PDB file of C-alpha atoms in Angstrom:
ATOM      1  CA  MET A 242     -19.347 -71.896  13.412  1.00  0.00           C
ATOM      2  CA  GLN A 243     -19.169 -75.086  15.192  1.00  0.00           C
ATOM      3  CA  ILE A 244     -16.202 -77.693  14.490  1.00  0.00           C
ATOM      4  CA  ASN A 245     -16.021 -80.743  16.268  1.00  0.00           C
ATOM      5  CA  PHE A 246     -12.753 -82.544  16.235  1.00  0.00           C
ATOM      6  CA  ILE A 247     -12.776 -86.438  16.613  1.00  0.00           C
ATOM      7  CA  ASN A 248      -9.726 -88.104  17.049  1.00  0.00           C
ATOM      8  CA  GLN A 249     -10.557 -91.879  16.433  1.00  0.00           C
ATOM      9  CA  SER A 250      -6.919 -92.805  15.673  1.00  0.00           C
ATOM     10  CA  ASP A 251      -5.617 -93.491  18.974  1.00  0.00           C
ATOM     11  CA  GLU A 252      -2.856 -91.274  18.560  1.00  0.00           C
ATOM     12  CA  SER A 253      -2.633 -88.041  21.045  1.00  0.00           C
ATOM     13  CA  SER A 254      -0.050 -86.271  18.917  1.00  0.00           C
ATOM     14  CA  TRP A 255      -2.712 -84.969  16.935  1.00  0.00           C
ATOM     15  CA  ARG A 256      -4.676 -82.893  19.527  1.00  0.00           C
ATOM     16  CA  SER A 257      -2.836 -79.510  18.982  1.00  0.00           C
ATOM     17  CA  TYR A 258      -3.818 -79.825  14.912  1.00  0.00           C
ATOM     18  CA  ARG A 259      -7.504 -78.788  16.537  1.00  0.00           C
ATOM     19  CA  SER A 260      -6.118 -75.103  16.145  1.00  0.00           C
ATOM     20  CA  PHE A 261      -5.822 -74.974  12.478  1.00  0.00           C
ATOM     21  CA  LEU A 262      -9.494 -75.835  11.578  1.00  0.00           C
ATOM     22  CA  GLU A 263     -11.056 -72.632  12.346  1.00  0.00           C
ATOM     23  CA  PRO A 264      -8.749 -70.400  10.120  1.00  0.00           C
ATOM     24  CA  ILE A 265      -9.030 -72.741   7.236  1.00  0.00           C
ATOM     25  CA  LEU A 266     -13.170 -73.059   7.611  1.00  0.00           C
ATOM     26  CA  LYS A 267     -13.052 -69.027   8.049  1.00  0.00           C
ATOM     27  CA  ARG A 268     -11.151 -68.476   4.547  1.00  0.00           C
ATOM     28  CA  THR A 269     -13.030 -71.250   2.879  1.00  0.00           C
ATOM     29  CA  LEU A 270     -16.273 -69.817   3.337  1.00  0.00           C
ATOM     30  CA  GLU A 271     -14.589 -66.124   2.738  1.00  0.00           C
ATOM     31  CA  LEU A 272     -13.298 -67.201  -0.932  1.00  0.00           C
ATOM     32  CA  VAL A 273     -16.761 -69.065  -1.808  1.00  0.00           C
ATOM     33  CA  ASN A 274     -18.818 -66.083  -0.525  1.00  0.00           C
ATOM     34  CA  ARG A 275     -20.404 -68.188   2.314  1.00  0.00           C
ATOM     35  CA  ASP A 276     -21.302 -66.574   5.403  1.00  0.00           C
ATOM     36  CA  GLU A 277     -23.318 -68.979   6.987  1.00  0.00           C
ATOM     37  CA  ASN A 278     -23.313 -70.208  10.394  1.00  0.00           C
ATOM     38  CA  VAL A 279     -21.855 -73.677   9.976  1.00  0.00           C
ATOM     39  CA  SER A 280     -21.409 -76.891  11.947  1.00  0.00           C
ATOM     40  CA  VAL A 281     -18.903 -79.653  10.670  1.00  0.00           C
ATOM     41  CA  ASN A 282     -17.211 -82.497  12.032  1.00  0.00           C
ATOM     42  CA  VAL A 283     -13.579 -83.387  11.214  1.00  0.00           C
ATOM     43  CA  VAL A 284     -12.725 -86.846  11.928  1.00  0.00           C
ATOM     44  CA  LEU A 285      -9.333 -88.884  12.469  1.00  0.00           C
ATOM     45  CA  VAL A 286      -8.767 -92.402  11.845  1.00  0.00           C
ATOM     46  CA  ASN A 287      -6.570 -94.984  11.215  1.00  0.00           C
ATOM     47  CA  LYS A 288      -5.857 -96.668   7.819  1.00  0.00           C
ATOM     48  CA  GLU A 289      -8.050 -99.610   8.329  1.00  0.00           C
ATOM     49  CA  ALA A 290     -11.272 -97.546   9.259  1.00  0.00           C
ATOM     50  CA  ILE A 291     -11.142 -95.387   6.004  1.00  0.00           C
ATOM     51  CA  HIS A 292     -10.865 -98.312   4.017  1.00  0.00           C
ATOM     52  CA  THR A 293     -13.561 -99.854   5.275  1.00  0.00           C
ATOM     53  CA  MET A 294     -15.482 -96.659   4.902  1.00  0.00           C
ATOM     54  CA  ASN A 295     -14.672 -96.434   1.339  1.00  0.00           C
ATOM     55  CA  ARG A 296     -15.222 -99.829   0.373  1.00  0.00           C
ATOM     56  CA  ASP A 297     -18.719 -99.559   2.103  1.00  0.00           C
ATOM     57  CA  PHE A 298     -19.669 -96.199   1.147  1.00  0.00           C
ATOM     58  CA  ARG A 299     -18.172 -95.712  -2.223  1.00  0.00           C
ATOM     59  CA  ASP A 300     -17.650 -99.441  -3.240  1.00  0.00           C
ATOM     60  CA  ILE A 301     -13.916 -98.672  -3.914  1.00  0.00           C
ATOM     61  CA  ASP A 302     -11.632-101.253  -1.872  1.00  0.00           C
ATOM     62  CA  ARG A 303      -8.992 -99.774  -0.658  1.00  0.00           C
ATOM     63  CA  ALA A 304      -7.872 -96.695   1.949  1.00  0.00           C
ATOM     64  CA  THR A 305      -7.788 -93.507   0.828  1.00  0.00           C
ATOM     65  CA  ASP A 306      -6.276 -89.945   2.404  1.00  0.00           C
ATOM     66  CA  VAL A 307     -10.022 -88.154   3.114  1.00  0.00           C
ATOM     67  CA  LEU A 308     -13.595 -88.813   2.753  1.00  0.00           C
ATOM     68  CA  SER A 309     -16.256 -86.212   2.787  1.00  0.00           C
ATOM     69  CA  PHE A 310     -19.940 -86.911   3.460  1.00  0.00           C
ATOM     70  CA  GLU A 311     -22.190 -83.967   3.142  1.00  0.00           C
ATOM     71  CA  ASP A 312     -24.801 -83.154   5.203  1.00  0.00           C
ATOM     72  CA  GLY A 313     -26.596 -80.267   3.876  1.00  0.00           C
ATOM     73  CA  SER A 314     -29.380 -80.034   6.440  1.00  0.00           C
ATOM     74  CA  THR A 315     -30.144 -76.288   8.455  1.00  0.00           C
ATOM     75  CA  GLU A 316     -31.267 -76.470  12.030  1.00  0.00           C
ATOM     76  CA  ASP A 317     -31.872 -73.356  14.303  1.00  0.00           C
ATOM     77  CA  GLY A 318     -30.259 -71.505  11.489  1.00  0.00           C
ATOM     78  CA  LEU A 319     -26.947 -73.780  11.491  1.00  0.00           C
ATOM     79  CA  PHE A 320     -26.000 -75.365   8.290  1.00  0.00           C
ATOM     80  CA  ASN A 321     -24.472 -78.858   8.999  1.00  0.00           C
ATOM     81  CA  MET A 322     -21.892 -79.205   6.130  1.00  0.00           C
ATOM     82  CA  GLY A 323     -21.209 -82.575   7.107  1.00  0.00           C
ATOM     83  CA  ASP A 324     -18.134 -84.959   7.991  1.00  0.00           C
ATOM     84  CA  ILE A 325     -14.424 -85.215   6.684  1.00  0.00           C
ATOM     85  CA  ILE A 326     -13.019 -88.114   7.484  1.00  0.00           C
ATOM     86  CA  ILE A 327      -8.938 -88.096   7.291  1.00  0.00           C
ATOM     87  CA  SER A 328      -6.446 -91.200   7.462  1.00  0.00           C
ATOM     88  CA  VAL A 329      -3.348 -90.188   9.944  1.00  0.00           C
ATOM     89  CA  GLU A 330      -1.108 -92.665   7.954  1.00  0.00           C
ATOM     90  CA  ALA A 331      -2.009 -90.974   4.773  1.00  0.00           C
ATOM     91  CA  ILE A 332      -1.143 -87.692   6.464  1.00  0.00           C
ATOM     92  CA  ARG A 333       2.111 -89.155   7.390  1.00  0.00           C
ATOM     93  CA  GLU A 334       2.897 -90.998   3.936  1.00  0.00           C
ATOM     94  CA  GLN A 335       1.693 -87.785   1.662  1.00  0.00           C
ATOM     95  CA  SER A 336       3.745 -85.234   3.613  1.00  0.00           C
ATOM     96  CA  LYS A 337       6.877 -87.426   2.897  1.00  0.00           C
ATOM     97  CA  ASP A 338       5.838 -88.316  -0.702  1.00  0.00           C
ATOM     98  CA  TYR A 339       5.280 -84.414  -1.353  1.00  0.00           C
ATOM     99  CA  GLY A 340       8.256 -83.329   1.100  1.00  0.00           C
ATOM    100  CA  HIS A 341       6.234 -81.074   3.364  1.00  0.00           C
ATOM    101  CA  SER A 342       5.245 -80.941   7.157  1.00  0.00           C
ATOM    102  CA  LEU A 343       2.555 -82.962   8.571  1.00  0.00           C
ATOM    103  CA  LYS A 344       1.021 -79.643   9.428  1.00  0.00           C
ATOM    104  CA  ARG A 345       0.707 -78.893   5.684  1.00  0.00           C
ATOM    105  CA  GLU A 346      -0.626 -82.070   4.425  1.00  0.00           C
ATOM    106  CA  PHE A 347      -3.115 -81.989   7.352  1.00  0.00           C
ATOM    107  CA  CYS A 348      -4.357 -78.570   6.244  1.00  0.00           C
ATOM    108  CA  PHE A 349      -4.545 -79.619   2.804  1.00  0.00           C
ATOM    109  CA  LEU A 350      -6.839 -82.635   3.543  1.00  0.00           C
ATOM    110  CA  VAL A 351      -8.919 -80.104   5.852  1.00  0.00           C
ATOM    111  CA  ALA A 352      -9.186 -77.583   3.042  1.00  0.00           C
ATOM    112  CA  HIS A 353      -9.881 -80.354   0.401  1.00  0.00           C
ATOM    113  CA  GLY A 354     -12.836 -81.920   2.598  1.00  0.00           C
ATOM    114  CA  TYR A 355     -14.441 -78.459   3.406  1.00  0.00           C
ATOM    115  CA  LEU A 356     -14.644 -77.720  -0.039  1.00  0.00           C
ATOM    116  CA  HIS A 357     -16.232 -81.110  -0.957  1.00  0.00           C
ATOM    117  CA  LEU A 358     -18.631 -80.454   1.487  1.00  0.00           C
ATOM    118  CA  LEU A 359     -19.428 -76.870  -0.033  1.00  0.00           C
ATOM    119  CA  GLY A 360     -19.912 -79.046  -3.359  1.00  0.00           C
ATOM    120  CA  PHE A 361     -17.025 -78.625  -5.103  1.00  0.00           C
ATOM    121  CA  ASP A 362     -15.335 -81.401  -6.955  1.00  0.00           C
ATOM    122  CA  HIS A 363     -12.372 -82.508  -9.311  1.00  0.00           C
ATOM    123  CA  GLN A 364     -13.900 -84.842 -11.867  1.00  0.00           C
ATOM    124  CA  THR A 365     -12.938 -82.460 -14.822  1.00  0.00           C
ATOM    125  CA  LEU A 366     -10.060 -80.650 -15.315  1.00  0.00           C
ATOM    126  CA  GLU A 367     -11.726 -77.593 -15.354  1.00  0.00           C
ATOM    127  CA  ASP A 368     -13.206 -78.382 -11.846  1.00  0.00           C
ATOM    128  CA  GLU A 369      -9.746 -79.555 -10.621  1.00  0.00           C
ATOM    129  CA  LEU A 370      -8.140 -76.448 -11.537  1.00  0.00           C
ATOM    130  CA  GLU A 371     -10.734 -74.213  -9.590  1.00  0.00           C
ATOM    131  CA  MET A 372     -10.945 -76.562  -6.591  1.00  0.00           C
ATOM    132  CA  PHE A 373      -6.973 -76.760  -6.446  1.00  0.00           C
ATOM    133  CA  GLY A 374      -6.619 -73.033  -7.016  1.00  0.00           C
ATOM    134  CA  LEU A 375      -9.018 -72.747  -4.253  1.00  0.00           C
ATOM    135  CA  GLN A 376      -7.260 -74.821  -1.703  1.00  0.00           C
ATOM    136  CA  LYS A 377      -3.996 -73.121  -2.566  1.00  0.00           C
ATOM    137  CA  GLU A 378      -5.514 -69.564  -1.536  1.00  0.00           C
ATOM    138  CA  ILE A 379      -7.051 -71.109   1.719  1.00  0.00           C
ATOM    139  CA  LEU A 380      -3.634 -72.547   2.717  1.00  0.00           C
ATOM    140  CA  HIS A 381      -1.626 -69.653   1.497  1.00  0.00           C
ATOM    141  CA  GLY A 382      -0.313 -67.781   5.189  1.00  0.00           C
ATOM    142  CA  ILE A 383      -2.034 -70.556   7.274  1.00  0.00           C
ATOM    143  CA  ALA A 384      -0.054 -74.131   5.773  1.00  0.00           C
ATOM    144  CA  ASP A 385       2.280 -72.725   3.214  1.00  0.00           C
ATOM    145  CA  LYS A 386       4.284 -75.687   1.511  1.00  0.00           C
ATOM    146  CA  ASN A 387       7.514 -74.822   3.690  1.00  0.00           C
ATOM    147  CA  SER A 388       5.227 -74.640   6.888  1.00  0.00           C
TER     148      SER A 388
END
């Protein structure tokens, strides 16, 4: 398992959050019955950067909280999941809006991104229920709502 944590937000306070990435990825892979050797990039950016990516790659001219760019290639037995881009402002804003910790919101967005890279989506109510149910299971004991 290879996780690249890249902080492009110019805020060093997020450095310690790297420790949450591996437990979330391990639980995600277990729950979706994937035991592959994987590689993933998790990138923290500011609001302007994610706005630009959302506009340029999705034709949506606004900032968002998380973007997932699937790779899907395999090289030397390593499955390259892709990139998860997370807005640090969104982590702060949404943790306040939902009344939980920065850790919980960070972990939620990471789990959400991992699931997107593994082919999950929430375009229909059925898909949303499945994906959000998996997110709840992934975060249980790692980043519960009160943590």
